[in-house]
Short mmCIF file of C-alpha atoms in Angstrom, two decimals:
data_model
loop_
_atom_site.label_atom_id
_atom_site.label_comp_id
_atom_site.label_asym_id
_atom_site.label_seq_id
_atom_site.Cartn_x
_atom_site.Cartn_y
_atom_site.Cartn_z
CA MET A 1 -6.76 25.69 2.34
CA SER A 2 -5.37 22.26 1.64
CA VAL A 3 -5.46 19.63 4.27
CA SER A 4 -1.41 19.36 3.94
CA SER A 5 -1.65 23.01 5.21
CA LEU A 6 -3.87 22.75 8.24
CA PRO A 7 -2.19 23.77 11.38
CA PRO A 8 -1.39 20.97 14.09
CA ASP A 9 -4.38 21.99 16.23
CA ALA A 10 -6.86 21.96 13.43
CA PRO A 11 -8.84 18.77 14.33
CA CYS A 12 -9.83 20.78 17.48
CA ALA A 13 -10.50 23.98 16.13
CA ALA A 14 -13.90 24.93 14.52
CA PRO A 15 -14.86 25.05 11.85
CA LEU A 16 -12.13 22.77 10.48
CA HIS A 17 -13.08 20.31 12.84
CA PRO A 18 -13.92 17.12 10.55
CA SER A 19 -17.50 16.51 11.73
CA SER A 20 -18.21 20.24 10.80
CA LEU A 21 -17.36 19.86 7.18
CA SER A 22 -19.39 18.88 4.34
CA THR A 23 -18.67 15.57 2.54
CA SER A 24 -17.62 17.76 -0.58
CA ASP A 25 -15.37 19.90 1.59
CA LEU A 26 -13.64 16.68 3.02
CA ARG A 27 -13.09 15.29 -0.51
CA ARG A 28 -11.68 18.97 -1.61
CA LEU A 29 -9.52 19.11 1.34
CA LEU A 30 -8.09 15.65 0.94
CA HIS A 31 -7.70 16.01 -2.64
CA PRO A 32 -4.02 16.76 -2.47
CA ILE A 33 -3.24 13.66 -0.63
CA THR A 34 -5.70 11.43 -2.56
CA LEU A 35 -3.65 9.33 -5.07
CA ALA A 36 -5.37 9.24 -8.65
CA SER A 37 -6.46 5.91 -9.67
CA SER A 38 -3.88 5.92 -12.50
CA SER A 39 -1.12 6.09 -10.04
CA PRO A 40 0.85 2.85 -9.41
CA ARG A 41 0.58 3.19 -5.73
CA ALA A 42 -3.25 3.42 -5.77
CA ALA A 43 -3.45 -0.16 -6.01
CA PHE A 44 -1.54 -2.29 -3.41
CA ALA A 45 0.44 -5.46 -3.81
CA ASN A 46 2.71 -7.01 -1.00
CA TRP A 47 6.40 -7.41 -1.59
CA ALA A 48 6.21 -11.13 -2.79
CA GLY A 49 3.27 -10.11 -5.25
CA THR A 50 1.22 -12.91 -3.44
CA TYR A 51 -1.64 -10.61 -2.54
CA LYS A 52 -3.06 -7.74 -4.30
CA CYS A 53 -6.07 -5.25 -3.89
CA ASN A 54 -7.66 -2.24 -5.35
CA PRO A 55 -8.82 0.10 -2.42
CA ARG A 56 -11.79 2.21 -3.06
CA ARG A 57 -9.54 5.23 -2.33
CA THR A 58 -5.69 5.47 -1.40
CA PHE A 59 -4.26 8.26 0.58
CA ALA A 60 -0.73 9.35 1.04
CA PRO A 61 -0.78 11.94 3.82
CA THR A 62 2.20 13.82 4.94
CA SER A 63 1.07 14.61 8.57
CA SER A 64 -0.96 12.69 11.13
CA ASP A 65 -3.23 15.82 11.43
CA GLN A 66 -4.67 14.72 8.21
CA LEU A 67 -5.86 11.41 9.48
CA PRO A 68 -8.94 12.24 11.12
CA TYR A 69 -10.30 13.93 7.86
CA ILE A 70 -9.62 10.65 6.23
CA PHE A 71 -11.41 8.85 9.07
CA GLU A 72 -14.49 11.14 9.03
CA LEU A 73 -15.09 10.65 5.01
CA ALA A 74 -14.65 6.92 5.65
CA ARG A 75 -17.34 6.85 8.36
CA ARG A 76 -19.78 9.06 6.09
CA LEU A 77 -19.21 6.74 3.24
CA GLY A 78 -19.59 3.61 5.40
CA THR A 79 -16.11 2.13 4.48
CA THR A 80 -13.08 1.11 6.44
CA VAL A 81 -9.63 2.40 6.63
CA ARG A 82 -6.39 0.36 6.50
CA ALA A 83 -2.90 1.28 7.14
CA ALA A 84 -0.22 -0.01 4.68
CA GLY A 85 3.55 0.53 5.11
CA ALA A 86 6.34 -1.35 3.10
CA GLY A 87 3.92 -4.25 2.15
CA HIS A 88 6.39 -6.98 3.45
CA SER A 89 3.71 -9.13 5.25
CA PRO A 90 3.30 -12.17 3.21
CA SER A 91 -0.32 -12.46 3.55
CA ASP A 92 -3.45 -10.27 2.88
CA LEU A 93 -3.04 -8.47 6.53
CA ALA A 94 -2.85 -4.97 4.81
CA CYS A 95 -5.38 -5.65 1.82
CA THR A 96 -8.56 -3.97 1.86
CA ASN A 97 -11.58 -3.08 -0.47
CA GLY A 98 -12.00 0.34 1.71
CA PHE A 99 -9.75 3.21 2.14
CA MET A 100 -5.90 2.60 2.39
CA VAL A 101 -3.54 5.01 3.86
CA ARG A 102 -0.01 4.81 2.61
CA THR A 103 2.21 5.68 5.72
CA ASP A 104 5.71 6.22 4.13
CA ALA A 105 5.55 9.78 4.58
CA LEU A 106 4.48 9.56 8.04
CA ASP A 107 8.23 9.09 9.10
CA ARG A 108 9.36 12.02 11.31
CA VAL A 109 11.94 11.22 14.04
CA LEU A 110 10.37 13.07 16.89
CA GLU A 111 12.98 12.26 19.73
CA VAL A 112 16.44 10.72 20.13
CA ASN A 113 17.31 10.44 23.91
CA ILE A 114 20.75 9.41 24.31
CA ASP A 115 21.30 9.35 27.83
CA ASP A 116 18.24 7.27 28.48
CA GLU A 117 18.61 5.18 25.23
CA TYR A 118 15.19 5.65 23.70
CA VAL A 119 13.86 7.17 20.47
CA VAL A 120 10.46 8.28 19.49
CA VAL A 121 9.43 8.04 15.74
CA GLU A 122 6.31 8.26 13.80
CA GLY A 123 4.89 4.97 12.95
CA GLY A 124 5.75 5.01 9.15
CA THR A 125 9.28 5.26 9.93
CA SER A 126 11.26 2.43 8.06
CA LEU A 127 13.78 0.31 9.99
CA ASN A 128 16.39 1.40 7.33
CA LYS A 129 16.00 4.95 8.20
CA LEU A 130 15.71 4.23 11.84
CA HIS A 131 19.11 2.35 11.78
CA GLN A 132 20.73 5.65 10.10
CA VAL A 133 19.37 7.96 12.57
CA LEU A 134 20.39 5.84 15.55
CA ALA A 135 23.84 5.23 14.22
CA ALA A 136 24.28 9.00 13.80
CA ASN A 137 23.70 9.19 17.64
CA GLY A 138 25.78 6.21 18.68
CA LEU A 139 22.70 4.07 19.24
CA ALA A 140 21.16 1.00 17.85
CA MET A 141 18.13 -1.62 18.14
CA SER A 142 18.93 -4.22 20.50
CA ASN A 143 17.34 -6.98 17.80
CA VAL A 144 16.41 -6.78 14.51
CA GLY A 145 14.78 -9.37 12.01
CA SER A 146 15.89 -10.26 8.38
CA ILE A 147 15.11 -7.19 6.74
CA SER A 148 14.83 -3.60 7.55
CA ASP A 149 12.36 -2.27 4.76
CA GLN A 150 9.45 -2.59 7.05
CA SER A 151 7.96 0.28 9.01
CA ILE A 152 8.09 0.45 12.70
CA ALA A 153 4.38 0.40 13.23
CA GLY A 154 4.15 -2.70 10.95
CA ILE A 155 6.92 -4.53 13.03
CA VAL A 156 4.91 -3.56 16.13
CA THR A 157 1.51 -4.65 15.15
CA THR A 158 2.60 -8.07 13.93
CA ALA A 159 5.20 -8.91 16.94
CA THR A 160 8.05 -9.33 14.22
CA HIS A 161 11.03 -10.91 15.88
CA GLY A 162 14.77 -11.59 15.33
CA THR A 163 16.71 -14.12 17.09
CA GLY A 164 18.22 -14.83 20.56
CA VAL A 165 16.90 -17.04 23.37
CA HIS A 166 17.29 -14.15 25.72
CA PHE A 167 15.71 -11.62 23.48
CA GLY A 168 12.03 -10.96 23.31
CA VAL A 169 10.14 -10.10 19.91
CA ILE A 170 10.77 -6.51 18.91
CA PRO A 171 7.49 -5.24 20.48
CA THR A 172 8.92 -5.96 23.86
CA HIS A 173 11.42 -2.97 23.33
CA VAL A 174 8.39 -0.70 22.99
CA LEU A 175 7.92 1.67 25.96
CA ALA A 176 4.96 3.52 24.75
CA LEU A 177 2.71 4.11 21.76
CA ASP A 178 0.53 7.03 20.66
CA VAL A 179 -2.60 5.38 18.90
CA MET A 180 -5.43 7.32 17.11
CA LEU A 181 -8.82 6.18 17.45
CA PRO A 182 -11.68 6.41 14.79
CA SER A 183 -12.78 9.46 16.57
CA GLY A 184 -9.52 11.24 15.78
CA GLN A 185 -8.26 11.30 19.25
CA VAL A 186 -4.84 10.32 20.18
CA VAL A 187 -4.31 8.04 23.08
CA HIS A 188 -0.97 7.62 24.58
CA CYS A 189 -0.49 4.19 26.18
CA SER A 190 2.10 2.33 27.74
CA GLN A 191 2.57 -0.07 30.98
CA ASN A 192 1.36 2.77 33.06
CA ASP A 193 -1.28 4.49 30.94
CA ASN A 194 -4.15 2.77 29.15
CA TYR A 195 -2.50 -0.42 29.69
CA ASP A 196 -5.01 -2.62 27.96
CA LEU A 197 -4.66 -0.71 24.53
CA PHE A 198 -1.03 -0.89 24.90
CA GLN A 199 -1.15 -4.69 25.26
CA ALA A 200 -3.44 -4.96 22.55
CA SER A 201 -1.58 -2.68 20.15
CA ARG A 202 1.95 -4.22 20.55
CA CYS A 203 0.42 -6.99 18.37
CA GLY A 204 -2.67 -5.43 17.18
CA LEU A 205 -2.87 -6.36 13.66
CA GLY A 206 -3.56 -2.90 12.73
CA ALA A 207 -7.23 -3.26 14.37
CA THR A 208 -6.63 -1.41 17.63
CA GLY A 209 -6.01 1.99 16.15
CA PHE A 210 -3.66 3.75 14.01
CA ILE A 211 -0.16 3.92 15.38
CA ILE A 212 0.89 7.51 15.31
CA SER A 213 4.14 7.21 17.08
CA VAL A 214 6.39 4.58 18.72
CA THR A 215 8.78 5.06 21.74
CA LEU A 216 11.34 2.28 21.35
CA LYS A 217 14.13 1.26 23.96
CA VAL A 218 17.26 1.04 22.08
CA GLU A 219 21.14 0.63 23.39
CA ARG A 220 24.53 1.97 22.52
CA ALA A 221 25.76 1.24 18.99
CA PHE A 222 27.50 -2.05 18.78
CA ARG A 223 28.96 -4.43 16.15
CA LEU A 224 28.45 -8.05 15.86
CA ARG A 225 31.02 -10.92 15.54
CA GLU A 226 29.19 -13.65 13.88
CA ARG A 227 30.63 -17.18 13.32
CA ARG A 228 29.03 -19.30 10.68
CA ALA A 229 29.53 -22.95 10.13
CA VAL A 230 28.00 -26.06 8.39
CA ILE A 231 27.11 -28.82 10.77
CA PRO A 232 25.33 -32.18 10.17
CA PHE A 233 21.43 -31.94 10.76
CA ASP A 234 21.57 -34.73 13.39
CA HIS A 235 24.40 -33.05 15.29
CA ALA A 236 22.51 -29.82 15.07
CA VAL A 237 19.28 -31.38 16.65
CA ALA A 238 21.32 -33.29 19.32
CA ASP A 239 23.11 -30.46 20.48
CA LEU A 240 20.31 -27.92 19.96
CA ASP A 241 20.11 -26.50 23.32
CA GLU A 242 24.06 -25.77 23.55
CA LEU A 243 23.88 -24.15 20.21
CA ALA A 244 20.90 -22.00 20.72
CA HIS A 245 22.60 -20.73 24.09
CA SER A 246 26.22 -20.42 22.53
CA ALA A 247 25.74 -16.80 21.34
CA GLU A 248 23.32 -13.83 22.14
CA HIS A 249 21.93 -14.36 18.50
CA ALA A 250 21.73 -17.83 17.30
CA LYS A 251 19.96 -19.20 14.21
CA LEU A 252 20.05 -22.19 12.06
CA TRP A 253 19.41 -22.67 8.10
CA TRP A 254 18.28 -26.20 7.35
CA PHE A 255 18.96 -27.11 3.71
CA PRO A 256 16.69 -30.44 3.73
CA SER A 257 18.26 -31.96 0.51
CA THR A 258 21.60 -32.03 2.19
CA GLY A 259 21.47 -33.23 5.49
CA SER A 260 23.07 -30.34 6.88
CA VAL A 261 22.58 -26.84 8.59
CA ARG A 262 24.41 -23.64 8.28
CA PHE A 263 24.64 -22.37 12.04
CA PHE A 264 24.98 -18.50 12.84
CA ALA A 265 26.34 -17.45 16.06
CA ALA A 266 26.52 -13.43 16.67
CA ASP A 267 27.78 -11.85 19.92
CA ARG A 268 28.48 -8.24 20.64
CA THR A 269 32.15 -7.12 20.08
CA TYR A 270 34.58 -4.48 20.08
CA ASP A 271 36.61 -5.87 17.11
CA PRO A 272 36.99 -3.68 14.04
CA PRO A 273 34.56 -4.38 11.15
CA SER A 274 35.59 -7.16 8.80
CA PRO A 275 32.69 -7.59 6.55
CA LYS A 276 32.23 -10.48 4.00
CA SER A 277 33.50 -8.89 0.68
CA PRO A 278 31.02 -9.87 -2.11
CA SER A 279 32.09 -11.76 -5.10
CA TRP A 280 30.27 -10.44 -8.49
CA PHE A 281 30.75 -13.98 -9.92
CA TRP A 282 30.04 -16.17 -7.02
CA ASP A 283 27.48 -14.09 -5.20
CA ILE A 284 25.71 -12.15 -7.89
CA PHE A 285 26.24 -14.15 -11.11
CA VAL A 286 25.92 -17.69 -9.65
CA GLY A 287 24.40 -17.02 -6.20
CA PHE A 288 21.52 -14.96 -7.65
CA HIS A 289 20.99 -15.39 -11.49
CA ILE A 290 22.28 -18.97 -11.94
CA VAL A 291 20.26 -19.98 -8.67
CA GLN A 292 17.18 -18.08 -9.88
CA LEU A 293 17.24 -19.93 -13.59
CA ALA A 294 17.58 -23.37 -11.86
CA LEU A 295 14.73 -22.64 -9.59
CA PHE A 296 12.67 -21.55 -12.76
CA LEU A 297 13.66 -24.82 -14.59
CA GLY A 298 12.75 -26.74 -11.18
CA ARG A 299 9.12 -25.52 -11.83
CA TYR A 300 9.11 -28.21 -14.69
CA PHE A 301 11.67 -30.58 -13.53
CA SER A 302 11.58 -30.95 -9.87
CA SER A 303 14.72 -33.20 -9.46
CA ILE A 304 16.71 -30.00 -10.11
CA VAL A 305 15.53 -28.41 -6.78
CA PRO A 306 17.54 -30.66 -4.33
CA LEU A 307 20.72 -29.84 -6.31
CA VAL A 308 20.35 -26.00 -6.20
CA GLY A 309 19.96 -26.44 -2.23
CA LYS A 310 23.35 -28.15 -2.28
CA LEU A 311 24.62 -25.56 -4.62
CA VAL A 312 23.64 -22.59 -2.19
CA LEU A 313 24.75 -24.44 0.91
CA TRP A 314 28.25 -24.90 -1.03
CA LEU A 315 28.52 -21.35 -2.12
CA GLY A 316 28.25 -20.27 1.52
CA GLY A 317 31.75 -22.26 2.59
CA GLU A 318 32.37 -24.25 5.36
CA SER A 319 33.01 -21.75 7.91
CA GLU A 320 33.57 -18.18 8.29
CA VAL A 321 33.72 -15.31 10.77
CA VAL A 322 32.43 -11.55 9.97
CA VAL A 323 32.27 -8.44 11.85
CA ASP A 324 30.09 -5.54 11.14
CA ASP A 325 27.67 -3.12 12.57
CA SER A 326 24.83 -4.77 14.33
CA TYR A 327 21.80 -4.32 11.86
CA ARG A 328 23.97 -5.22 8.70
CA ILE A 329 24.70 -8.73 10.55
CA PHE A 330 20.92 -8.94 11.54
CA ASN A 331 19.81 -8.48 7.97
CA LEU A 332 20.23 -10.60 4.93
CA ASP A 333 19.22 -10.52 1.16
CA CYS A 334 15.86 -12.62 0.53
CA LEU A 335 17.16 -13.03 -2.90
CA PHE A 336 13.63 -13.37 -4.68
CA SER A 337 10.04 -13.18 -3.97
CA GLN A 338 8.57 -16.09 -2.20
CA TYR A 339 5.86 -17.80 -0.32
CA THR A 340 6.29 -18.34 3.03
CA THR A 341 5.02 -19.43 6.48
CA GLU A 342 6.46 -19.50 9.96
CA TRP A 343 5.48 -20.61 13.29
CA ALA A 344 6.51 -20.41 16.80
CA ILE A 345 6.47 -23.69 18.88
CA PRO A 346 7.52 -24.00 22.52
CA TYR A 347 11.33 -24.05 22.80
CA GLU A 348 11.25 -27.35 24.65
CA ASN A 349 9.39 -29.07 21.56
CA THR A 350 12.24 -27.96 19.14
CA ARG A 351 14.09 -31.17 18.88
CA ALA A 352 10.84 -33.53 18.50
CA CYS A 353 9.31 -31.03 15.80
CA LEU A 354 12.57 -30.84 13.64
CA SER A 355 13.00 -34.76 13.86
CA GLU A 356 9.41 -35.00 12.77
CA LEU A 357 9.82 -32.51 9.73
CA ARG A 358 12.89 -34.33 8.87
CA GLU A 359 11.23 -37.60 8.45
CA TRP A 360 8.48 -36.01 6.29
CA LEU A 361 10.85 -34.36 4.00
CA ASP A 362 13.13 -37.35 3.55
CA GLN A 363 9.91 -39.09 2.55
CA GLU A 364 9.13 -36.34 -0.14
CA HIS A 365 12.67 -36.51 -1.48
CA ALA A 366 12.46 -40.30 -1.70
CA ASP A 367 8.96 -40.24 -3.72
CA PRO A 368 9.78 -39.18 -7.47
CA CYS A 369 6.44 -37.37 -7.19
CA GLY A 370 7.12 -35.89 -3.98
CA GLN A 371 7.14 -32.32 -2.72
CA ARG A 372 10.65 -30.57 -3.43
CA PRO A 373 10.96 -27.69 -0.54
CA HIS A 374 12.92 -24.64 -1.22
CA PHE A 375 15.62 -23.72 1.07
CA PRO A 376 16.62 -22.73 3.87
CA ILE A 377 14.22 -23.81 6.54
CA GLU A 378 15.00 -21.10 9.01
CA VAL A 379 15.09 -21.89 12.76
CA ARG A 380 15.27 -18.97 15.12
CA PHE A 381 14.50 -18.34 18.83
CA SER A 382 12.79 -15.56 20.94
CA ASP A 383 12.30 -15.16 24.90
CA ALA A 384 8.84 -15.48 26.53
CA ASP A 385 6.97 -12.24 26.92
CA ASP A 386 3.46 -11.02 28.38
CA ILE A 387 2.18 -9.30 25.04
CA TRP A 388 -1.24 -10.65 24.53
CA LEU A 389 -1.24 -11.83 20.95
CA SER A 390 2.60 -12.50 20.62
CA PRO A 391 3.44 -16.05 19.57
CA SER A 392 6.06 -16.06 22.23
CA ASN A 393 3.54 -15.17 25.09
CA SER A 394 4.31 -16.69 28.31
CA ARG A 395 6.75 -19.37 26.70
CA LYS A 396 10.20 -19.08 25.24
CA SER A 397 9.95 -20.26 21.55
CA CYS A 398 11.35 -21.59 18.54
CA TRP A 399 10.41 -20.11 15.39
CA ILE A 400 10.43 -22.41 11.89
CA GLY A 401 9.95 -20.71 8.82
CA ILE A 402 9.66 -22.42 5.38
CA VAL A 403 9.65 -20.76 1.97
CA GLN A 404 9.07 -21.46 -1.69
CA PHE A 405 10.68 -19.02 -4.06
CA LYS A 406 9.00 -17.49 -6.97
CA PRO A 407 11.81 -17.24 -9.67
CA TYR A 408 11.09 -14.20 -11.99
CA GLY A 409 8.07 -13.66 -9.81
CA LEU A 410 6.38 -16.78 -11.21
CA PRO A 411 4.26 -19.08 -9.16
CA VAL A 412 5.46 -22.30 -7.82
CA ALA A 413 3.69 -25.10 -6.09
CA TYR A 414 3.36 -24.50 -2.31
CA ARG A 415 0.21 -25.11 -0.81
CA LYS A 416 0.41 -29.06 -0.26
CA LEU A 417 3.77 -28.51 1.12
CA PHE A 418 2.87 -25.75 3.36
CA GLU A 419 -0.26 -27.42 4.42
CA ARG A 420 1.66 -30.67 5.77
CA PHE A 421 4.59 -28.36 7.48
CA GLU A 422 1.64 -26.51 9.19
CA GLN A 423 0.19 -29.61 10.43
CA ILE A 424 3.29 -30.87 11.92
CA VAL A 425 4.27 -27.32 13.74
CA ALA A 426 0.62 -27.17 14.92
CA SER A 427 0.86 -30.58 16.61
CA HIS A 428 3.73 -29.29 18.43
CA GLY A 429 2.10 -26.46 19.99
CA GLY A 430 2.81 -23.81 17.05
CA ARG A 431 1.33 -20.59 16.80
CA PRO A 432 1.40 -18.99 13.37
CA HIS A 433 3.60 -15.55 12.78
CA TRP A 434 0.57 -12.83 12.28
CA ALA A 435 2.01 -11.19 9.18
CA LYS A 436 1.96 -14.64 7.33
CA ALA A 437 -0.72 -16.49 5.58
CA HIS A 438 -2.31 -19.28 7.96
CA GLY A 439 -5.66 -20.79 8.34
CA LEU A 440 -6.50 -20.60 11.88
CA VAL A 441 -9.88 -19.09 13.43
CA PRO A 442 -10.74 -17.55 16.54
CA ASP A 443 -11.60 -20.95 18.33
CA ASP A 444 -7.91 -22.19 17.44
CA PHE A 445 -6.59 -18.73 18.99
CA ARG A 446 -8.66 -18.95 22.09
CA ARG A 447 -6.76 -22.34 22.84
CA LEU A 448 -3.50 -20.76 22.08
CA TYR A 449 -3.95 -17.32 23.65
CA PRO A 450 -5.20 -16.96 27.13
CA LYS A 451 -5.79 -13.24 26.33
CA PHE A 452 -7.48 -13.55 23.13
CA ASP A 453 -11.04 -12.69 24.10
CA GLN A 454 -9.54 -9.71 26.10
CA PHE A 455 -7.90 -8.61 22.69
CA VAL A 456 -11.23 -8.72 20.94
CA LYS A 457 -12.77 -6.83 23.70
CA VAL A 458 -10.25 -4.09 23.43
CA LEU A 459 -10.78 -3.87 19.81
CA ARG A 460 -14.48 -3.71 19.92
CA GLU A 461 -14.41 -0.99 22.74
CA ASN A 462 -12.01 1.40 20.74
CA ASP A 463 -13.48 0.50 17.18
CA PRO A 464 -17.10 -0.39 17.65
CA GLN A 465 -18.07 0.29 14.19
CA GLY A 466 -15.04 -1.87 12.72
CA MET A 467 -13.41 1.02 10.89
CA PHE A 468 -9.97 -0.44 11.12
CA VAL A 469 -10.93 -4.13 10.22
CA ASN A 470 -10.43 -5.72 7.08
CA PRO A 471 -10.98 -9.33 5.62
CA TYR A 472 -7.84 -10.69 7.50
CA VAL A 473 -8.97 -9.45 10.82
CA ARG A 474 -12.75 -10.27 10.23
CA ARG A 475 -11.76 -13.82 9.14
CA HIS A 476 -9.16 -14.84 12.01
CA VAL A 477 -9.90 -12.49 14.83
CA LEU A 478 -13.76 -11.90 14.44
CA GLY A 479 -14.54 -15.16 13.12
CA GLU A 480 -16.59 -14.06 10.04
CA THR A 481 -16.93 -16.41 7.15
CA GLY A 482 -18.19 -15.87 3.60
CA SER A 483 -16.63 -15.22 -0.05
CA ASP A 484 -15.85 -11.68 0.78
CA VAL A 485 -13.47 -12.57 3.76
CA GLY A 486 -11.91 -15.81 2.39
CA GLY A 487 -8.13 -16.51 2.60
CA ARG A 488 -7.92 -16.01 -1.11
CA VAL A 489 -9.98 -13.27 -1.59
CA PHE A 490 -6.95 -11.04 -2.60
CA LYS A 491 -5.21 -13.76 -4.62
CA GLU A 492 -4.96 -13.41 -8.37
CA ARG A 493 -5.82 -17.12 -8.66
CA PRO A 494 -8.47 -17.80 -6.00
#
């Protein structure tokens, strides 16, 4: 019998309980879902190609019933298990030298409750699929980030966010989780059941257990009417509070070389759809191909980069209004692979932080040998929440993100630029986005998160042997050091 045909109750029924099987039987049963080393999916690279790893073994299960067998084999071989979804985290959060579990086939929709406005889906379900399922039932997510390729488990475990001063990070909409522990036991957790595991797993970095299913609060399907306008940077900073509260979902794209900001303000509407019609010449040929070519040349002639920023701002026009289904407005085209970092600062520190960033970048642009940041610097907002490791824990937040594009997938200089950026945002009380690369360690997080030690306690209690940890978790959460856990261990160029 192959694992793919095991009955749902197999893990509890002798003689197929994983612990009752020999190691050779475990290998034989897992063979149908074990990716051959020659498979392109056996190795892992994140979407941006900035981190890569070659797991000891990679599995592609089609049912969560197969997971306990993977865990048991890992236990016997003394290795770890790491879940990998779409790989959009621009860090080594998913990377491992142990077992990797590809979750994209664990994507069943378990329940859609239209009356009570919630949905239950398996953790590997992509947001793209979830949008379609919800739309077919007249429902929608209340808030979404910039992309929807990620799995719902990846969104939850990293406290991914959209924008809106009255909207929390996406895990604040999670009503319950089913989490599988290393023993194979599935624990249901919520605000009322297994509270500590629930709080830890809503931003658990994949280390508190394997997320089997997510119960997500949603709402009736809606469209968004988004106003877009270009305003001077100084006006944006001076009127920041008014702008942030002027719409349900407001954000700013700052183009440092132009002194201007593109402001986005989206509100729910009953207006008929009026999406922007793409132009092959302006949006594809110029906006993608010419811009990418210019960024490539900017690797050698840095004076080109500020001009490209001005071109991209100009391509967007001075102002426009678009109406479309909510997730289509929330999402955007990321264009090119990129290095990126993003931090959440206390909302009340936003003006001072942006002003200091502007002063620094003006100095860089004035220096013929200075750094040339790409664009845009994105400014978004989220409400305070009670999730232990959420960057918005206990405070309304402003998220500031910076990117350096990789034209044609080629590397560009970014480390010095990001280092200074992080120094500035950290000085304003910044907390890094957990999915993105950063250099903080446990002592830093203890100062930033009152419940950090409680999180570590839950992690150790539920995974005492460290089955679900990887170098990222060992480095940032457990405080381990050494060449095998360094921040560049999964970089091609250490």
